[in-house]
PDB file of C-alpha atoms and ligand atoms in Angstrom:
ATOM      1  CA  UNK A  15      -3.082 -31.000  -8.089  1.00 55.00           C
ATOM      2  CA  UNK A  16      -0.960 -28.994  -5.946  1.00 59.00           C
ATOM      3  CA  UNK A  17      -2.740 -27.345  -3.046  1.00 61.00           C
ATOM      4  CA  UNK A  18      -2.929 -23.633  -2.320  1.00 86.00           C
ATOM      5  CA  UNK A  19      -4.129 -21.428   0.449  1.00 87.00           C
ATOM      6  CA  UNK A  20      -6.786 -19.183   0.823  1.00 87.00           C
ATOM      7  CA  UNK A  21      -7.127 -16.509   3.880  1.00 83.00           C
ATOM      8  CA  UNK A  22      -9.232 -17.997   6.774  1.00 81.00           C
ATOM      9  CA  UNK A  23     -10.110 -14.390   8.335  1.00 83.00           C
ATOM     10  CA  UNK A  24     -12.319 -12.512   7.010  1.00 84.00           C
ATOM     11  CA  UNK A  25     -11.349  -8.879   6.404  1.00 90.00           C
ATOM     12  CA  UNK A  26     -13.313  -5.503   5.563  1.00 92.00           C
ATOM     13  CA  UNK A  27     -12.335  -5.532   2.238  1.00 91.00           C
ATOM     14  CA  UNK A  28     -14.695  -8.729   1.256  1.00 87.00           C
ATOM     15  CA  UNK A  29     -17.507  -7.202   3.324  1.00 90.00           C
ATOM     16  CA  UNK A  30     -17.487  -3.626   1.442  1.00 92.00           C
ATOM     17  CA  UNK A  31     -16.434  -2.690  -1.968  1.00 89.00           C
ATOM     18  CA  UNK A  32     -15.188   0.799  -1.165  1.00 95.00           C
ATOM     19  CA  UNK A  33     -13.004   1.469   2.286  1.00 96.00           C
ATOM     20  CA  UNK A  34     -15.048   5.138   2.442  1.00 97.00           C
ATOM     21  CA  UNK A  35     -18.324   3.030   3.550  1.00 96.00           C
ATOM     22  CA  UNK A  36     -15.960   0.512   5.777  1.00 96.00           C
ATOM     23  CA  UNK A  37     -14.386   3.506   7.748  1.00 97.00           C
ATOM     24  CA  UNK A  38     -16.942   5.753   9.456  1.00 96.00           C
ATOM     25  CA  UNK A  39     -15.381   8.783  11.523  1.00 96.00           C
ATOM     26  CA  UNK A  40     -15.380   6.509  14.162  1.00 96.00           C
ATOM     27  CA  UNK A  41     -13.425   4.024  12.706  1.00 97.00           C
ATOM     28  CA  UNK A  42     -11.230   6.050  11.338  1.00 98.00           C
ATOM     29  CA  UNK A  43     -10.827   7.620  14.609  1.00 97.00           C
ATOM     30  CA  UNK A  44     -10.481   4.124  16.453  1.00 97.00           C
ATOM     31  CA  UNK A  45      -7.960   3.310  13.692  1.00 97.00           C
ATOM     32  CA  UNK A  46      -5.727   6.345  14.385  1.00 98.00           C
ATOM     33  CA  UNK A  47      -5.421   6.097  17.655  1.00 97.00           C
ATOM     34  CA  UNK A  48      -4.092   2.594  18.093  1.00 98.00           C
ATOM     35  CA  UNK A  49      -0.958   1.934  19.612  1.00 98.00           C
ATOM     36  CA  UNK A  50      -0.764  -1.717  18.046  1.00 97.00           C
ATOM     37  CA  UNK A  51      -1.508  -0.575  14.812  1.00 97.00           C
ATOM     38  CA  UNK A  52       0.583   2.221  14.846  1.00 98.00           C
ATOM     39  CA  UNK A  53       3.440   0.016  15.950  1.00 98.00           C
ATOM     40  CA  UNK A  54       2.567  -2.965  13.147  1.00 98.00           C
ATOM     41  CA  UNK A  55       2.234  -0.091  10.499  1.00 98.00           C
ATOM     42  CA  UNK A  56       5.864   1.048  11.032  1.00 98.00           C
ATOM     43  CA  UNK A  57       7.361  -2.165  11.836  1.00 98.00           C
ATOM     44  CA  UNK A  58       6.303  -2.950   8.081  1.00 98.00           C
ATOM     45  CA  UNK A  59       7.537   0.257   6.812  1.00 98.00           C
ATOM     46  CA  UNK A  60      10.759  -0.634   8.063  1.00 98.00           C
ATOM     47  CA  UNK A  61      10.875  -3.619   6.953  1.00 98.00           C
ATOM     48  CA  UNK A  62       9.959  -2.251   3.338  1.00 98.00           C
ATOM     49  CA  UNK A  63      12.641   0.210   3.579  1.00 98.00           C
ATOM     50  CA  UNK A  64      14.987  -1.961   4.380  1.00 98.00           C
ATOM     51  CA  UNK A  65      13.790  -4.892   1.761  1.00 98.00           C
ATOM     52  CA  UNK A  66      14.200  -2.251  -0.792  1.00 98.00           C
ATOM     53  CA  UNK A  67      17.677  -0.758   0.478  1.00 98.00           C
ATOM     54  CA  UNK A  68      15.454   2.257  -0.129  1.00 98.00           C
ATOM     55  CA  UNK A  69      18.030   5.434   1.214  1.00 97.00           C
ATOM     56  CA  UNK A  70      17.805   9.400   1.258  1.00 97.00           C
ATOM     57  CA  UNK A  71      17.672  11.700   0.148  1.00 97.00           C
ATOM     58  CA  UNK A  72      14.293  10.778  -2.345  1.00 98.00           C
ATOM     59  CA  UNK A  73      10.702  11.616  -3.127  1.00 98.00           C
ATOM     60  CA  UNK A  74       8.359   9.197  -1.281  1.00 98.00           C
ATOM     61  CA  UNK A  75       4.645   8.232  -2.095  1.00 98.00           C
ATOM     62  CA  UNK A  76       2.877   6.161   0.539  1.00 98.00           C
ATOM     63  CA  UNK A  77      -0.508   4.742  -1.431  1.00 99.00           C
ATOM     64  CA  UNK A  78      -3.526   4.684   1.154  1.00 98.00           C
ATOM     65  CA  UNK A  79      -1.597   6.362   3.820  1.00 98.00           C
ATOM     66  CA  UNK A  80      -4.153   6.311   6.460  1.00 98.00           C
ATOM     67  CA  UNK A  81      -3.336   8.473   9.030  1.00 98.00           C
ATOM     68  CA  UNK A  82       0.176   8.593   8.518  1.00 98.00           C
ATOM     69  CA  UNK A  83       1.917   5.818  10.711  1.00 98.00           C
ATOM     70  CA  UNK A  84       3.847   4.654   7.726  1.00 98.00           C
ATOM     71  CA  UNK A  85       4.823   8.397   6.582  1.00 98.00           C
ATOM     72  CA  UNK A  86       6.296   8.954  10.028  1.00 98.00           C
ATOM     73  CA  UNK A  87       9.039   6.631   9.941  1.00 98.00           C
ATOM     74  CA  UNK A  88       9.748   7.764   6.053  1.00 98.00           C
ATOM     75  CA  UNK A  89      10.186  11.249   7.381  1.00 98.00           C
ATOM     76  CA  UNK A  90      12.088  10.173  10.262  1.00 98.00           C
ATOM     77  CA  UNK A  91      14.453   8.356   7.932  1.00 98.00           C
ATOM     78  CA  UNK A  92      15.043  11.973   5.886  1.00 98.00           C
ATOM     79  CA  UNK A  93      12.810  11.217   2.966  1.00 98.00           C
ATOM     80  CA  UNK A  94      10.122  14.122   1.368  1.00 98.00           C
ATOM     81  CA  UNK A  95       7.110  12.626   1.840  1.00 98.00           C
ATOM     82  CA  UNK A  96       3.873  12.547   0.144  1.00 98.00           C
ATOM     83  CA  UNK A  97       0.498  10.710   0.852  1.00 98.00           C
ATOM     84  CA  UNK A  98      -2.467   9.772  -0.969  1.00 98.00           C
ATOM     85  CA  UNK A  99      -5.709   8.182   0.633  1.00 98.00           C
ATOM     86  CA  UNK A 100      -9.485   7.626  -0.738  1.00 98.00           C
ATOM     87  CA  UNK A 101     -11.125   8.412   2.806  1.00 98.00           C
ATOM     88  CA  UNK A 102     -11.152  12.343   3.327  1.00 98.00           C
ATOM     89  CA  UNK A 103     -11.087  11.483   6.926  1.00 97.00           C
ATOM     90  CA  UNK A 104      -7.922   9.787   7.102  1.00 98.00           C
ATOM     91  CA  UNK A 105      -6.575  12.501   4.378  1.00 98.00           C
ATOM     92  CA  UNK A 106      -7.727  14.890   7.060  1.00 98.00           C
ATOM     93  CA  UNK A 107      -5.420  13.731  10.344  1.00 98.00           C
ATOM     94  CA  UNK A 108      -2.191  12.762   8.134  1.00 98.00           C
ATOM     95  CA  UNK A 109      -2.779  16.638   7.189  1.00 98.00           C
ATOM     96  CA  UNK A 110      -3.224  17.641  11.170  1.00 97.00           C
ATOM     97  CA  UNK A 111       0.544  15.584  11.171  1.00 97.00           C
ATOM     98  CA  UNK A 112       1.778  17.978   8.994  1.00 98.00           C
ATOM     99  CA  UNK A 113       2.022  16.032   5.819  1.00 98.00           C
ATOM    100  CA  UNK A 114       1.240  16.777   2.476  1.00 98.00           C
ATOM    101  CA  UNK A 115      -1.888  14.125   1.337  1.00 98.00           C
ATOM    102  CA  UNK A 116      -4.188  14.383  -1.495  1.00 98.00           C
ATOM    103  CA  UNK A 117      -7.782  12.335  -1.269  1.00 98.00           C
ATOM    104  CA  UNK A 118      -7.358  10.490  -4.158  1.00 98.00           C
ATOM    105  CA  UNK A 119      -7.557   6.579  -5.761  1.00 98.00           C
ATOM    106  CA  UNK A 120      -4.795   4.399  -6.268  1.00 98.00           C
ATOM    107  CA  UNK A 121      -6.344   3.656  -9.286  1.00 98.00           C
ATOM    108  CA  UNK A 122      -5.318   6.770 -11.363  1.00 98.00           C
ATOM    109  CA  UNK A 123      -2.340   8.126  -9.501  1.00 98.00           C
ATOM    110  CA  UNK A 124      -1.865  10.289 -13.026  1.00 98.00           C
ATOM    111  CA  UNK A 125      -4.455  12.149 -11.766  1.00 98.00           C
ATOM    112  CA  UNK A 126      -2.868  13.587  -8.721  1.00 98.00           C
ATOM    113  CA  UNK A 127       0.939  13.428  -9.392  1.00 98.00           C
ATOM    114  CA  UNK A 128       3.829  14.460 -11.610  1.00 98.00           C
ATOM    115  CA  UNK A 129       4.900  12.242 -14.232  1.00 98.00           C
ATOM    116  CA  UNK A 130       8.594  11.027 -13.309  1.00 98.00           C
ATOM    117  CA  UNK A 131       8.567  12.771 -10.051  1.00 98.00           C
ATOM    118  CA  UNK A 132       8.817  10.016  -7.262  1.00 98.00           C
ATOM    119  CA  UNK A 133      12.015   7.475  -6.221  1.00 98.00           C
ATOM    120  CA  UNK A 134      10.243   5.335  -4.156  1.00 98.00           C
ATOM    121  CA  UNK A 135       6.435   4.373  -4.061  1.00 99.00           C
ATOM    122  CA  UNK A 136       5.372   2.245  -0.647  1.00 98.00           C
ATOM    123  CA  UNK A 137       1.752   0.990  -0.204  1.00 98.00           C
ATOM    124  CA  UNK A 138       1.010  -0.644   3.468  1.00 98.00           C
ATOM    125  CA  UNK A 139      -1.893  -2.666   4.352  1.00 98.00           C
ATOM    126  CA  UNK A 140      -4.399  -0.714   1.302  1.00 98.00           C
ATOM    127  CA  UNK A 141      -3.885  -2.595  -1.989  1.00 98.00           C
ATOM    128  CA  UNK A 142      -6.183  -5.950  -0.915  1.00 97.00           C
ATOM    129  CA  UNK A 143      -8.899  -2.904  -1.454  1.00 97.00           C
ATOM    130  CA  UNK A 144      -8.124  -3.713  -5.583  1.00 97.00           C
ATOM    131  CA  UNK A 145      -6.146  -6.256  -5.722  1.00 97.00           C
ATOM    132  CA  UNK A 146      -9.321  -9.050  -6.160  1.00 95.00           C
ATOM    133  CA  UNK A 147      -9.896  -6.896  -9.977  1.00 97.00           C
ATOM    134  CA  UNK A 148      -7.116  -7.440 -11.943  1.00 98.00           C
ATOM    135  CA  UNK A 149      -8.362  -4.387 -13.968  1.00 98.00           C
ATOM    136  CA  UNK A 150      -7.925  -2.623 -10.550  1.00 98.00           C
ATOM    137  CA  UNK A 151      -4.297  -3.465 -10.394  1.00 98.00           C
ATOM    138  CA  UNK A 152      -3.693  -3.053 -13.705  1.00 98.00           C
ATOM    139  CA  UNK A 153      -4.473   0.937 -13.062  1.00 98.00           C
ATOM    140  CA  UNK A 154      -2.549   1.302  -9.849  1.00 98.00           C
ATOM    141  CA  UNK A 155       0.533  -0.684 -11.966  1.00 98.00           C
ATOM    142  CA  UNK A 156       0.106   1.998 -15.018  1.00 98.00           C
ATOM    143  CA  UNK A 157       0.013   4.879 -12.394  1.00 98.00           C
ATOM    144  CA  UNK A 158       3.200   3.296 -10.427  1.00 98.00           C
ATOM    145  CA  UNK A 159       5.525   3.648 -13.733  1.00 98.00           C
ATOM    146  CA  UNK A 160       3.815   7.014 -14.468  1.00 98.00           C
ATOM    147  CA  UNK A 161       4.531   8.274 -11.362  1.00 98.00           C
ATOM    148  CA  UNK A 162       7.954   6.335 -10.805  1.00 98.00           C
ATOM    149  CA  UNK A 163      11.637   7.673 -12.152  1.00 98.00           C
ATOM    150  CA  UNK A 164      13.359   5.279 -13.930  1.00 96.00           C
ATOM    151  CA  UNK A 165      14.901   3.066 -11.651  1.00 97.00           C
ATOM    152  CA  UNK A 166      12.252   3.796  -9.406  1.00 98.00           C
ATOM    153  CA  UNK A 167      11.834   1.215  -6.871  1.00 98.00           C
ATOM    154  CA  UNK A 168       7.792   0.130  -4.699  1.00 98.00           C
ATOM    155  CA  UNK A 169       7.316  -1.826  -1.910  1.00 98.00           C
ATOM    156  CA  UNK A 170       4.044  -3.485  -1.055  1.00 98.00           C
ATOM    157  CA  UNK A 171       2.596  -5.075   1.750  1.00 98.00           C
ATOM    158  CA  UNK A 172      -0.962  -6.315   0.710  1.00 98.00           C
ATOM    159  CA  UNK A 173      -3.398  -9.212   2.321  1.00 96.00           C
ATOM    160  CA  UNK A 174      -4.195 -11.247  -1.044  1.00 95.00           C
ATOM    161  CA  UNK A 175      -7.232 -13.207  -0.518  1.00 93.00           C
ATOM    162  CA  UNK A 176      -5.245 -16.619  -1.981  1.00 94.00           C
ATOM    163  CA  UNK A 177      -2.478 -17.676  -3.323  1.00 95.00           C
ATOM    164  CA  UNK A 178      -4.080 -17.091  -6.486  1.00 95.00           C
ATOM    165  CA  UNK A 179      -4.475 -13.430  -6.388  1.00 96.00           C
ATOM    166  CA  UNK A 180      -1.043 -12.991  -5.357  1.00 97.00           C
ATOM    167  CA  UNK A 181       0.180 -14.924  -8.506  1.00 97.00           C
ATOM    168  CA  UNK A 182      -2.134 -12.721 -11.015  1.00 97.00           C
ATOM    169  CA  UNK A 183      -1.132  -9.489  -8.977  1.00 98.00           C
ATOM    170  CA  UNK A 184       2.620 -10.605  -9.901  1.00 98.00           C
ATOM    171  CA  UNK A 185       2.073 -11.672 -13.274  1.00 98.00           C
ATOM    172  CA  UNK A 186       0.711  -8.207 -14.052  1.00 98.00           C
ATOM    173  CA  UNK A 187       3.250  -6.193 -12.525  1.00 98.00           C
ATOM    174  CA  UNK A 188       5.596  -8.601 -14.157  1.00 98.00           C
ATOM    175  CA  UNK A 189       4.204  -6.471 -17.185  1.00 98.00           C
ATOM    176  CA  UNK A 190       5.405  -2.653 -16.234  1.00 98.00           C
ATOM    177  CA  UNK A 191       8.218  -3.738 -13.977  1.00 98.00           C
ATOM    178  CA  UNK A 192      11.679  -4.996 -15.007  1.00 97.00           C
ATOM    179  CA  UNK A 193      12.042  -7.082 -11.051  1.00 98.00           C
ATOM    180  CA  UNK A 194       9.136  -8.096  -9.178  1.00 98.00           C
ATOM    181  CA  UNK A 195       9.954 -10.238  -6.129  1.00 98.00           C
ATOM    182  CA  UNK A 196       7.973 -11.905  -3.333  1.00 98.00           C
ATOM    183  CA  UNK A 197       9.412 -11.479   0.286  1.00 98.00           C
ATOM    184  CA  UNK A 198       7.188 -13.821   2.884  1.00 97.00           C
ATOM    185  CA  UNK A 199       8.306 -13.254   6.358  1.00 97.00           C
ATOM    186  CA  UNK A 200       7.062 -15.291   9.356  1.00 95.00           C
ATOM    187  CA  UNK A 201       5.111 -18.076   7.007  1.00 92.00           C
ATOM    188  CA  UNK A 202       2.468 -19.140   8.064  1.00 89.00           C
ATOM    189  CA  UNK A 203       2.107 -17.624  11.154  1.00 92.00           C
ATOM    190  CA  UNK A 204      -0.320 -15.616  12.675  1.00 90.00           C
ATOM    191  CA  UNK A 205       2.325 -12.245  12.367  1.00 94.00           C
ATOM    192  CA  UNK A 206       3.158 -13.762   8.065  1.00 95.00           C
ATOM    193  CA  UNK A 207       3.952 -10.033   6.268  1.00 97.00           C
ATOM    194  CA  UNK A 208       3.803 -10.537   2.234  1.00 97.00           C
ATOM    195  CA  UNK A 209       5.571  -7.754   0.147  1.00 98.00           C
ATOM    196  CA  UNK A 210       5.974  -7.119  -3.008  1.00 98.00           C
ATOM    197  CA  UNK A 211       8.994  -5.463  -4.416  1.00 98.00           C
ATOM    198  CA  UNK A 212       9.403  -3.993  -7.742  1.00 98.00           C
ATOM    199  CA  UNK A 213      11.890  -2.111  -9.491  1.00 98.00           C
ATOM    200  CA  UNK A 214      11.292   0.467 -12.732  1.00 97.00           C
TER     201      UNK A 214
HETATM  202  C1  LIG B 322      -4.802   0.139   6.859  1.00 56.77           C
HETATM  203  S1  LIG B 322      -5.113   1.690   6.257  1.00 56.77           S
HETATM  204  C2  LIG B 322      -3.716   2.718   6.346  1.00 56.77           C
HETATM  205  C3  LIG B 322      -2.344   2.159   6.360  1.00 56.77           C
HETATM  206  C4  LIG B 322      -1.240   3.169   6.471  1.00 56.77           C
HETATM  207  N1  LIG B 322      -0.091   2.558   5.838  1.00 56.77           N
HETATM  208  C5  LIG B 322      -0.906   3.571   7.899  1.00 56.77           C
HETATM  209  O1  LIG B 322       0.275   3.750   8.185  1.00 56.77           O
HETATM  210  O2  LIG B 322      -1.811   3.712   8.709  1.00 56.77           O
HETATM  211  C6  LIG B 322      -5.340   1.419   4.502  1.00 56.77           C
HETATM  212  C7  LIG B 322      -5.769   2.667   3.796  1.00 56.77           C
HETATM  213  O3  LIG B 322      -5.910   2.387   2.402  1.00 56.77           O
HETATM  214  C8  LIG B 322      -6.864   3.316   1.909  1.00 56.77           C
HETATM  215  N2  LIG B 322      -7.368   2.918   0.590  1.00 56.77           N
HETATM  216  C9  LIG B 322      -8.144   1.862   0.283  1.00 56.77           C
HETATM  217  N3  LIG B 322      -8.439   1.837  -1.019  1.00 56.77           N
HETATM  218  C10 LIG B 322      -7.817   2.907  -1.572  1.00 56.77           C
HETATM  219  C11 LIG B 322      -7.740   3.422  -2.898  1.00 56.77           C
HETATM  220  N4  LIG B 322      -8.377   2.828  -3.918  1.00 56.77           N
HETATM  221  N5  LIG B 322      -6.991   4.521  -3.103  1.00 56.77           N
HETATM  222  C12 LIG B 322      -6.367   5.146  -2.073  1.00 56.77           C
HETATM  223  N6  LIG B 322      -6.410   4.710  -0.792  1.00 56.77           N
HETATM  224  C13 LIG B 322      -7.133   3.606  -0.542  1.00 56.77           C
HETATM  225  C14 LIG B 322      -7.937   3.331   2.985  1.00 56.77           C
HETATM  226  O4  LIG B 322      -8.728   4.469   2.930  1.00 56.77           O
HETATM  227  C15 LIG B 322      -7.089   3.249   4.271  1.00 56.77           C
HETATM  228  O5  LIG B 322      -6.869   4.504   4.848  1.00 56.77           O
END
């Protein structure tokens, strides 16, 4: 049998259901005012944009957008930026920013967007909310190519519980997506960064 791995921490996301009862205003305040995670957040970005050879001018949707760590470095790069997030509170300082958010789910993004409207989606750190229900991430995949122009590219960074949920998260955008591709960097290592990448 060949071994696989199976994440030793445990993170909010196996100790709540829904992120809006894991991040109290407090939280969310503690969350936004972090230097580290500000710094990790748009290190990853980066990384994503540059994974993707993602360039401007082009619509950008960043899925749970928090406060809006990742959207800075997409506007700083030239791109028109948009945000969705499922806590009103985080919805609420991305807005104070000065960027456009909707409180929304990742799970119907026909809901809240134009169909055909975005080049690039980017999700940091927010789809290990789902990804354990493949149902889950079968609605955020349907509401990534509903959203998406053709040729549309996503980049993911997600903390998959085990090498297993990574390979069914895959297999199903393997379904709405003409490339998917897994980028590990630093493996197995405290700082490891997993990203999906998936073009329309
Ligand atoms: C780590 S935080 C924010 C990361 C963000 N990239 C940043 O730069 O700060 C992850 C976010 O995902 C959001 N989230 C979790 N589940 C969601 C869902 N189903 N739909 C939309 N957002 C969700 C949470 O509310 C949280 O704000």
């Amino acid at each position: 049998m060949v071994a696989s791995w199976t994440r030793k921490n445990i993170r909010p996301e196996e100790e709540y259901s829904d992120p809006r009862e894991f991040y109290t205003k407090e939280e969310v305040l503690h969350y936004a005012r972090s230097k580290s995670v500000r710094k990790i957040q748009q290190k990853m970005a980066m990384e994503l944009v540059d994974l993707l050879d993602a360039s401007p001018p082009g619509t950008v949707l960043d899925v749970g957008c928090g406060p809006g760590f990742s959207m800075e470095v997409f506007e700083e790069l030239g791109f028109d930026v948009y945000g969705i997030d499922l806590v009103p509170e985080m919805a609420e300082i991305a807005e104070e920013r000065g960027f456009d958010v909707v409180v929304g789910d990742m799970r119907q993004l026909w809901d809240y967007f134009d169909f055909d409207f975005f080049d690039y989606v980017f999700s940091i750190s927010a789809m290990q909310w789902i990804s354990k229900n493949p149902q889950d991430v079968e609605r955020f995949a349907r509401g990534l190519v509903y959203v998406l122009k053709q040729g549309g590219k996503v980049g993911i960074q997600f903390y998959p519980y085990s090498e297993k949920e990574l390979e069914s998260v895959e297999h199903i955008f393997k379904k709405y997506f003409r490339k998917v591709s897994v980028e590990i960097l630093q493996p197995n290592t405290r700082k490891e960064r997993i990203y999906l990448l998936l073009e329309f």
